[in-house]
JSON list of C-alpha atoms in Angstrom, two decimals:
[
{"chain": "A", "resi": 1, "resn": "UNK", "atom": "CA", "xyz": [-6.34, 17.36, -6.48]},
{"chain": "A", "resi": 2, "resn": "UNK", "atom": "CA", "xyz": [-6.06, 13.96, -4.87]},
{"chain": "A", "resi": 3, "resn": "UNK", "atom": "CA", "xyz": [-7.68, 13.32, -1.52]},
{"chain": "A", "resi": 4, "resn": "UNK", "atom": "CA", "xyz": [-6.03, 10.71, 0.66]},
{"chain": "A", "resi": 5, "resn": "UNK", "atom": "CA", "xyz": [-7.55, 9.92, 4.04]},
{"chain": "A", "resi": 6, "resn": "UNK", "atom": "CA", "xyz": [-8.31, 6.81, 6.03]},
{"chain": "A", "resi": 7, "resn": "UNK", "atom": "CA", "xyz": [-11.94, 6.90, 4.94]},
{"chain": "A", "resi": 8, "resn": "UNK", "atom": "CA", "xyz": [-11.93, 7.66, 1.23]},
{"chain": "A", "resi": 9, "resn": "UNK", "atom": "CA", "xyz": [-10.78, 5.95, -1.93]},
{"chain": "A", "resi": 10, "resn": "UNK", "atom": "CA", "xyz": [-11.21, 8.91, -4.26]},
{"chain": "A", "resi": 11, "resn": "UNK", "atom": "CA", "xyz": [-8.06, 9.43, -6.31]},
{"chain": "A", "resi": 12, "resn": "UNK", "atom": "CA", "xyz": [-7.49, 11.69, -9.28]},
{"chain": "A", "resi": 13, "resn": "UNK", "atom": "CA", "xyz": [-4.07, 11.91, -10.86]},
{"chain": "A", "resi": 14, "resn": "UNK", "atom": "CA", "xyz": [-2.52, 15.36, -10.57]},
{"chain": "A", "resi": 15, "resn": "UNK", "atom": "CA", "xyz": [0.90, 16.72, -9.71]},
{"chain": "A", "resi": 16, "resn": "UNK", "atom": "CA", "xyz": [0.05, 17.33, -6.04]},
{"chain": "A", "resi": 17, "resn": "UNK", "atom": "CA", "xyz": [-2.09, 15.81, -3.33]},
{"chain": "A", "resi": 18, "resn": "UNK", "atom": "CA", "xyz": [-4.08, 17.30, -0.49]},
{"chain": "A", "resi": 19, "resn": "UNK", "atom": "CA", "xyz": [-4.31, 15.30, 2.73]},
{"chain": "A", "resi": 20, "resn": "UNK", "atom": "CA", "xyz": [-5.35, 16.09, 6.28]},
{"chain": "A", "resi": 21, "resn": "UNK", "atom": "CA", "xyz": [-1.70, 17.04, 6.80]},
{"chain": "A", "resi": 22, "resn": "UNK", "atom": "CA", "xyz": [-1.73, 19.57, 3.94]},
{"chain": "A", "resi": 23, "resn": "UNK", "atom": "CA", "xyz": [-0.58, 19.71, 0.34]},
{"chain": "A", "resi": 24, "resn": "UNK", "atom": "CA", "xyz": [2.00, 17.18, -0.75]},
{"chain": "A", "resi": 25, "resn": "UNK", "atom": "CA", "xyz": [4.45, 17.66, -3.55]},
{"chain": "A", "resi": 26, "resn": "UNK", "atom": "CA", "xyz": [4.71, 15.92, -6.88]},
{"chain": "A", "resi": 27, "resn": "UNK", "atom": "CA", "xyz": [3.75, 12.27, -7.06]},
{"chain": "A", "resi": 28, "resn": "UNK", "atom": "CA", "xyz": [6.80, 10.37, -8.30]},
{"chain": "A", "resi": 29, "resn": "UNK", "atom": "CA", "xyz": [5.48, 6.80, -8.08]},
{"chain": "A", "resi": 30, "resn": "UNK", "atom": "CA", "xyz": [2.11, 5.04, -7.76]},
{"chain": "A", "resi": 31, "resn": "UNK", "atom": "CA", "xyz": [2.12, 1.23, -7.74]},
{"chain": "A", "resi": 32, "resn": "UNK", "atom": "CA", "xyz": [-1.14, -0.69, -7.97]},
{"chain": "A", "resi": 33, "resn": "UNK", "atom": "CA", "xyz": [-0.03, -3.79, -6.05]},
{"chain": "A", "resi": 34, "resn": "UNK", "atom": "CA", "xyz": [-1.15, -7.01, -7.70]},
{"chain": "A", "resi": 35, "resn": "UNK", "atom": "CA", "xyz": [-2.17, -5.34, -10.96]},
{"chain": "A", "resi": 36, "resn": "UNK", "atom": "CA", "xyz": [-0.80, -6.08, -14.41]},
{"chain": "A", "resi": 37, "resn": "UNK", "atom": "CA", "xyz": [-2.61, -3.09, -15.97]},
{"chain": "A", "resi": 38, "resn": "UNK", "atom": "CA", "xyz": [-1.75, 0.61, -15.82]},
{"chain": "A", "resi": 39, "resn": "UNK", "atom": "CA", "xyz": [-4.86, 2.58, -14.88]},
{"chain": "A", "resi": 40, "resn": "UNK", "atom": "CA", "xyz": [-5.71, 6.08, -13.63]},
{"chain": "A", "resi": 41, "resn": "UNK", "atom": "CA", "xyz": [-2.05, 7.04, -13.18]},
{"chain": "A", "resi": 42, "resn": "UNK", "atom": "CA", "xyz": [-1.16, 3.86, -11.26]},
{"chain": "A", "resi": 43, "resn": "UNK", "atom": "CA", "xyz": [1.61, 1.61, -12.64]},
{"chain": "A", "resi": 44, "resn": "UNK", "atom": "CA", "xyz": [1.60, -2.16, -12.83]},
{"chain": "A", "resi": 45, "resn": "UNK", "atom": "CA", "xyz": [2.86, -4.08, -9.81]},
{"chain": "A", "resi": 46, "resn": "UNK", "atom": "CA", "xyz": [6.66, -3.92, -9.62]},
{"chain": "A", "resi": 47, "resn": "UNK", "atom": "CA", "xyz": [9.59, -4.09, -7.16]},
{"chain": "A", "resi": 48, "resn": "UNK", "atom": "CA", "xyz": [8.02, -6.89, -5.03]},
{"chain": "A", "resi": 49, "resn": "UNK", "atom": "CA", "xyz": [9.95, -9.87, -3.71]},
{"chain": "A", "resi": 50, "resn": "UNK", "atom": "CA", "xyz": [7.39, -12.66, -3.52]},
{"chain": "A", "resi": 51, "resn": "UNK", "atom": "CA", "xyz": [3.77, -13.54, -3.17]},
{"chain": "A", "resi": 52, "resn": "UNK", "atom": "CA", "xyz": [0.76, -13.77, -5.38]},
{"chain": "A", "resi": 53, "resn": "UNK", "atom": "CA", "xyz": [-1.77, -11.30, -6.65]},
{"chain": "A", "resi": 54, "resn": "UNK", "atom": "CA", "xyz": [-5.53, -11.04, -6.50]},
{"chain": "A", "resi": 55, "resn": "UNK", "atom": "CA", "xyz": [-7.82, -9.01, -8.71]},
{"chain": "A", "resi": 56, "resn": "UNK", "atom": "CA", "xyz": [-11.07, -7.89, -7.10]},
{"chain": "A", "resi": 57, "resn": "UNK", "atom": "CA", "xyz": [-13.79, -10.50, -7.77]},
{"chain": "A", "resi": 58, "resn": "UNK", "atom": "CA", "xyz": [-16.17, -9.76, -10.63]},
{"chain": "A", "resi": 59, "resn": "UNK", "atom": "CA", "xyz": [-19.23, -9.64, -8.36]},
{"chain": "A", "resi": 60, "resn": "UNK", "atom": "CA", "xyz": [-18.08, -6.19, -7.22]},
{"chain": "A", "resi": 61, "resn": "UNK", "atom": "CA", "xyz": [-19.29, -3.27, -9.26]},
{"chain": "A", "resi": 62, "resn": "UNK", "atom": "CA", "xyz": [-16.03, -1.81, -10.61]},
{"chain": "A", "resi": 63, "resn": "UNK", "atom": "CA", "xyz": [-17.49, 1.69, -10.28]},
{"chain": "A", "resi": 64, "resn": "UNK", "atom": "CA", "xyz": [-17.84, 1.16, -6.52]},
{"chain": "A", "resi": 65, "resn": "UNK", "atom": "CA", "xyz": [-14.13, 0.40, -6.00]},
{"chain": "A", "resi": 66, "resn": "UNK", "atom": "CA", "xyz": [-11.34, 2.56, -7.37]},
{"chain": "A", "resi": 67, "resn": "UNK", "atom": "CA", "xyz": [-7.66, 1.94, -8.02]},
{"chain": "A", "resi": 68, "resn": "UNK", "atom": "CA", "xyz": [-5.61, 0.88, -6.04]},
{"chain": "A", "resi": 69, "resn": "UNK", "atom": "CA", "xyz": [-8.25, -1.19, -4.22]},
{"chain": "A", "resi": 70, "resn": "UNK", "atom": "CA", "xyz": [-9.11, -3.25, -7.30]},
{"chain": "A", "resi": 71, "resn": "UNK", "atom": "CA", "xyz": [-6.16, -5.60, -6.75]},
{"chain": "A", "resi": 72, "resn": "UNK", "atom": "CA", "xyz": [-3.66, -6.61, -4.08]},
{"chain": "A", "resi": 73, "resn": "UNK", "atom": "CA", "xyz": [-0.46, -8.56, -3.44]},
{"chain": "A", "resi": 74, "resn": "UNK", "atom": "CA", "xyz": [-0.32, -11.08, -0.62]},
{"chain": "A", "resi": 75, "resn": "UNK", "atom": "CA", "xyz": [2.24, -13.53, 0.71]},
{"chain": "A", "resi": 76, "resn": "UNK", "atom": "CA", "xyz": [2.27, -17.17, -0.20]},
{"chain": "A", "resi": 77, "resn": "UNK", "atom": "CA", "xyz": [3.66, -19.99, 1.94]},
{"chain": "A", "resi": 78, "resn": "UNK", "atom": "CA", "xyz": [7.12, -19.76, 0.33]},
{"chain": "A", "resi": 79, "resn": "UNK", "atom": "CA", "xyz": [7.90, -16.35, 1.91]},
{"chain": "A", "resi": 80, "resn": "UNK", "atom": "CA", "xyz": [7.59, -14.84, 5.38]},
{"chain": "A", "resi": 81, "resn": "UNK", "atom": "CA", "xyz": [7.76, -11.13, 4.52]},
{"chain": "A", "resi": 82, "resn": "UNK", "atom": "CA", "xyz": [5.98, -9.20, 1.79]},
{"chain": "A", "resi": 83, "resn": "UNK", "atom": "CA", "xyz": [8.72, -6.83, 0.64]},
{"chain": "A", "resi": 84, "resn": "UNK", "atom": "CA", "xyz": [8.97, -4.08, -1.95]},
{"chain": "A", "resi": 85, "resn": "UNK", "atom": "CA", "xyz": [12.47, -2.81, -2.78]},
{"chain": "A", "resi": 86, "resn": "UNK", "atom": "CA", "xyz": [12.01, 0.47, -4.63]},
{"chain": "A", "resi": 87, "resn": "UNK", "atom": "CA", "xyz": [15.03, 2.11, -6.29]},
{"chain": "A", "resi": 88, "resn": "UNK", "atom": "CA", "xyz": [15.75, 5.65, -5.09]},
{"chain": "A", "resi": 89, "resn": "UNK", "atom": "CA", "xyz": [19.18, 6.01, -6.67]},
{"chain": "A", "resi": 90, "resn": "UNK", "atom": "CA", "xyz": [17.86, 8.76, -8.96]},
{"chain": "A", "resi": 91, "resn": "UNK", "atom": "CA", "xyz": [17.05, 10.91, -5.89]},
{"chain": "A", "resi": 92, "resn": "UNK", "atom": "CA", "xyz": [19.73, 12.79, -3.95]},
{"chain": "A", "resi": 93, "resn": "UNK", "atom": "CA", "xyz": [20.49, 11.63, -0.40]},
{"chain": "A", "resi": 94, "resn": "UNK", "atom": "CA", "xyz": [18.39, 13.80, 1.92]},
{"chain": "A", "resi": 95, "resn": "UNK", "atom": "CA", "xyz": [15.37, 14.03, -0.41]},
{"chain": "A", "resi": 96, "resn": "UNK", "atom": "CA", "xyz": [12.18, 14.19, 1.67]},
{"chain": "A", "resi": 97, "resn": "UNK", "atom": "CA", "xyz": [9.37, 11.86, 0.68]},
{"chain": "A", "resi": 98, "resn": "UNK", "atom": "CA", "xyz": [5.88, 11.08, 1.90]},
{"chain": "A", "resi": 99, "resn": "UNK", "atom": "CA", "xyz": [5.14, 7.36, 1.52]},
{"chain": "A", "resi": 100, "resn": "UNK", "atom": "CA", "xyz": [1.45, 6.49, 1.33]},
{"chain": "A", "resi": 101, "resn": "UNK", "atom": "CA", "xyz": [0.44, 2.83, 1.65]},
{"chain": "A", "resi": 102, "resn": "UNK", "atom": "CA", "xyz": [-3.05, 1.56, 0.82]},
{"chain": "A", "resi": 103, "resn": "UNK", "atom": "CA", "xyz": [-4.65, -1.54, 2.36]},
{"chain": "A", "resi": 104, "resn": "UNK", "atom": "CA", "xyz": [-8.13, -3.09, 2.22]},
{"chain": "A", "resi": 105, "resn": "UNK", "atom": "CA", "xyz": [-9.52, -6.43, 3.36]},
{"chain": "A", "resi": 106, "resn": "UNK", "atom": "CA", "xyz": [-11.56, -7.93, 0.52]},
{"chain": "A", "resi": 107, "resn": "UNK", "atom": "CA", "xyz": [-12.26, -11.40, 1.92]},
{"chain": "A", "resi": 108, "resn": "UNK", "atom": "CA", "xyz": [-15.53, -11.71, 3.84]},
{"chain": "A", "resi": 109, "resn": "UNK", "atom": "CA", "xyz": [-14.22, -15.01, 5.27]},
{"chain": "A", "resi": 110, "resn": "UNK", "atom": "CA", "xyz": [-11.47, -13.33, 7.31]},
{"chain": "A", "resi": 111, "resn": "UNK", "atom": "CA", "xyz": [-12.13, -12.88, 11.03]},
{"chain": "A", "resi": 112, "resn": "UNK", "atom": "CA", "xyz": [-10.71, -10.22, 13.34]},
{"chain": "A", "resi": 113, "resn": "UNK", "atom": "CA", "xyz": [-7.21, -11.20, 14.44]},
{"chain": "A", "resi": 114, "resn": "UNK", "atom": "CA", "xyz": [-6.59, -13.66, 11.58]},
{"chain": "A", "resi": 115, "resn": "UNK", "atom": "CA", "xyz": [-4.69, -11.27, 9.28]},
{"chain": "A", "resi": 116, "resn": "UNK", "atom": "CA", "xyz": [-2.45, -9.21, 11.55]},
{"chain": "A", "resi": 117, "resn": "UNK", "atom": "CA", "xyz": [0.85, -7.74, 10.46]},
{"chain": "A", "resi": 118, "resn": "UNK", "atom": "CA", "xyz": [3.48, -5.08, 11.03]},
{"chain": "A", "resi": 119, "resn": "UNK", "atom": "CA", "xyz": [4.46, -2.45, 8.47]},
{"chain": "A", "resi": 120, "resn": "UNK", "atom": "CA", "xyz": [8.14, -1.50, 8.39]},
{"chain": "A", "resi": 121, "resn": "UNK", "atom": "CA", "xyz": [9.73, 1.16, 6.19]},
{"chain": "A", "resi": 122, "resn": "UNK", "atom": "CA", "xyz": [13.48, 0.61, 6.05]},
{"chain": "A", "resi": 123, "resn": "UNK", "atom": "CA", "xyz": [14.22, 0.09, 9.76]},
{"chain": "A", "resi": 124, "resn": "UNK", "atom": "CA", "xyz": [11.23, 1.98, 11.18]},
{"chain": "A", "resi": 125, "resn": "UNK", "atom": "CA", "xyz": [8.08, 0.22, 12.35]},
{"chain": "A", "resi": 126, "resn": "UNK", "atom": "CA", "xyz": [5.32, 2.56, 11.17]},
{"chain": "A", "resi": 127, "resn": "UNK", "atom": "CA", "xyz": [2.41, 0.39, 12.36]},
{"chain": "A", "resi": 128, "resn": "UNK", "atom": "CA", "xyz": [3.15, -2.58, 14.61]},
{"chain": "A", "resi": 129, "resn": "UNK", "atom": "CA", "xyz": [-0.35, -4.09, 14.55]},
{"chain": "A", "resi": 130, "resn": "UNK", "atom": "CA", "xyz": [-2.46, -3.82, 11.40]},
{"chain": "A", "resi": 131, "resn": "UNK", "atom": "CA", "xyz": [-5.72, -5.79, 11.57]},
{"chain": "A", "resi": 132, "resn": "UNK", "atom": "CA", "xyz": [-7.88, -4.63, 8.67]},
{"chain": "A", "resi": 133, "resn": "UNK", "atom": "CA", "xyz": [-10.99, -6.45, 9.93]},
{"chain": "A", "resi": 134, "resn": "UNK", "atom": "CA", "xyz": [-10.84, -4.80, 13.34]},
{"chain": "A", "resi": 135, "resn": "UNK", "atom": "CA", "xyz": [-10.30, -1.34, 11.93]},
{"chain": "A", "resi": 136, "resn": "UNK", "atom": "CA", "xyz": [-11.39, -0.08, 9.47]},
{"chain": "A", "resi": 137, "resn": "UNK", "atom": "CA", "xyz": [-13.37, -3.25, 8.58]},
{"chain": "A", "resi": 138, "resn": "UNK", "atom": "CA", "xyz": [-14.29, -5.29, 5.52]},
{"chain": "A", "resi": 139, "resn": "UNK", "atom": "CA", "xyz": [-14.09, -3.42, 2.17]},
{"chain": "A", "resi": 140, "resn": "UNK", "atom": "CA", "xyz": [-12.93, -0.23, 3.93]},
{"chain": "A", "resi": 141, "resn": "UNK", "atom": "CA", "xyz": [-9.62, 1.37, 2.92]},
{"chain": "A", "resi": 142, "resn": "UNK", "atom": "CA", "xyz": [-6.83, 1.89, 5.42]},
{"chain": "A", "resi": 143, "resn": "UNK", "atom": "CA", "xyz": [-4.28, 4.51, 4.37]},
{"chain": "A", "resi": 144, "resn": "UNK", "atom": "CA", "xyz": [-0.95, 4.75, 6.17]},
{"chain": "A", "resi": 145, "resn": "UNK", "atom": "CA", "xyz": [1.28, 7.78, 5.48]},
{"chain": "A", "resi": 146, "resn": "UNK", "atom": "CA", "xyz": [4.90, 8.06, 6.61]},
{"chain": "A", "resi": 147, "resn": "UNK", "atom": "CA", "xyz": [7.50, 10.77, 6.09]},
{"chain": "A", "resi": 148, "resn": "UNK", "atom": "CA", "xyz": [10.86, 9.47, 4.94]},
{"chain": "A", "resi": 149, "resn": "UNK", "atom": "CA", "xyz": [14.27, 10.94, 4.08]},
{"chain": "A", "resi": 150, "resn": "UNK", "atom": "CA", "xyz": [16.22, 9.14, 1.36]},
{"chain": "A", "resi": 151, "resn": "UNK", "atom": "CA", "xyz": [19.41, 7.73, 2.87]},
{"chain": "A", "resi": 152, "resn": "UNK", "atom": "CA", "xyz": [20.24, 4.84, 0.51]},
{"chain": "A", "resi": 153, "resn": "UNK", "atom": "CA", "xyz": [19.83, 3.70, -3.09]},
{"chain": "A", "resi": 154, "resn": "UNK", "atom": "CA", "xyz": [16.68, 1.71, -2.27]},
{"chain": "A", "resi": 155, "resn": "UNK", "atom": "CA", "xyz": [13.58, 2.15, -0.14]},
{"chain": "A", "resi": 156, "resn": "UNK", "atom": "CA", "xyz": [12.41, -1.06, 1.54]},
{"chain": "A", "resi": 157, "resn": "UNK", "atom": "CA", "xyz": [8.76, -1.51, 2.53]},
{"chain": "A", "resi": 158, "resn": "UNK", "atom": "CA", "xyz": [7.90, -4.68, 4.47]},
{"chain": "A", "resi": 159, "resn": "UNK", "atom": "CA", "xyz": [4.65, -6.18, 5.67]},
{"chain": "A", "resi": 160, "resn": "UNK", "atom": "CA", "xyz": [5.44, -8.96, 8.14]},
{"chain": "A", "resi": 161, "resn": "UNK", "atom": "CA", "xyz": [2.85, -11.33, 9.62]},
{"chain": "A", "resi": 162, "resn": "UNK", "atom": "CA", "xyz": [2.70, -11.28, 13.41]},
{"chain": "A", "resi": 163, "resn": "UNK", "atom": "CA", "xyz": [3.06, -14.56, 15.32]},
{"chain": "A", "resi": 164, "resn": "UNK", "atom": "CA", "xyz": [-0.69, -14.67, 16.01]},
{"chain": "A", "resi": 165, "resn": "UNK", "atom": "CA", "xyz": [-1.57, -14.35, 12.31]},
{"chain": "A", "resi": 166, "resn": "UNK", "atom": "CA", "xyz": [-3.42, -17.11, 10.51]},
{"chain": "A", "resi": 167, "resn": "UNK", "atom": "CA", "xyz": [-3.40, -15.30, 7.16]},
{"chain": "A", "resi": 168, "resn": "UNK", "atom": "CA", "xyz": [-0.65, -13.38, 5.33]},
{"chain": "A", "resi": 169, "resn": "UNK", "atom": "CA", "xyz": [-0.34, -9.60, 4.99]},
{"chain": "A", "resi": 170, "resn": "UNK", "atom": "CA", "xyz": [-1.84, -7.78, 1.99]},
{"chain": "A", "resi": 171, "resn": "UNK", "atom": "CA", "xyz": [-0.98, -4.51, 0.25]},
{"chain": "A", "resi": 172, "resn": "UNK", "atom": "CA", "xyz": [-3.06, -2.68, -2.37]},
{"chain": "A", "resi": 173, "resn": "UNK", "atom": "CA", "xyz": [-1.02, 0.37, -3.31]},
{"chain": "A", "resi": 174, "resn": "UNK", "atom": "CA", "xyz": [2.14, 2.38, -2.77]},
{"chain": "A", "resi": 175, "resn": "UNK", "atom": "CA", "xyz": [2.54, 6.08, -3.53]},
{"chain": "A", "resi": 176, "resn": "UNK", "atom": "CA", "xyz": [5.65, 8.23, -3.21]},
{"chain": "A", "resi": 177, "resn": "UNK", "atom": "CA", "xyz": [5.45, 12.03, -3.09]},
{"chain": "A", "resi": 178, "resn": "UNK", "atom": "CA", "xyz": [8.23, 14.60, -2.95]},
{"chain": "A", "resi": 179, "resn": "UNK", "atom": "CA", "xyz": [8.02, 16.78, 0.18]},
{"chain": "A", "resi": 180, "resn": "UNK", "atom": "CA", "xyz": [9.22, 20.35, 0.46]}
]
């Protein structure tokens, strides 16, 4: 099984996932944001609109950090919103999904309040103030899960910097699970 909580990065690819909320259905997508390599059931980065990617620096022991926290996508100055537009046209309208987003601050130079952003899924703000340095802290994963019902041919996930932000939003991974 796969365990997904706000305090663990242990992931094993199977057809279902157990979270604090219970057992999820089949995983239908796992994107390792910023990665150009498929690994441990995670696909290469795809469906993004802009930005650059970072691979975890080599001074980290790769055994200490697991996918999707080994890479990330972040905004560059030429864009104001980090956006993923994921096709859902192969799913019937009304299909229930659990969207799981993975974040981790990997820069020890970032201070609390410098990288603050909002996470929006389609039109719903699912977290209006993400500050990875304040909580959970440097090198600690933050996992955000959101239930969603397919109502269009695409699913739009946005990370938008707040006005007070000095640094752009980051995103490490996106998972989609079918819900019963």
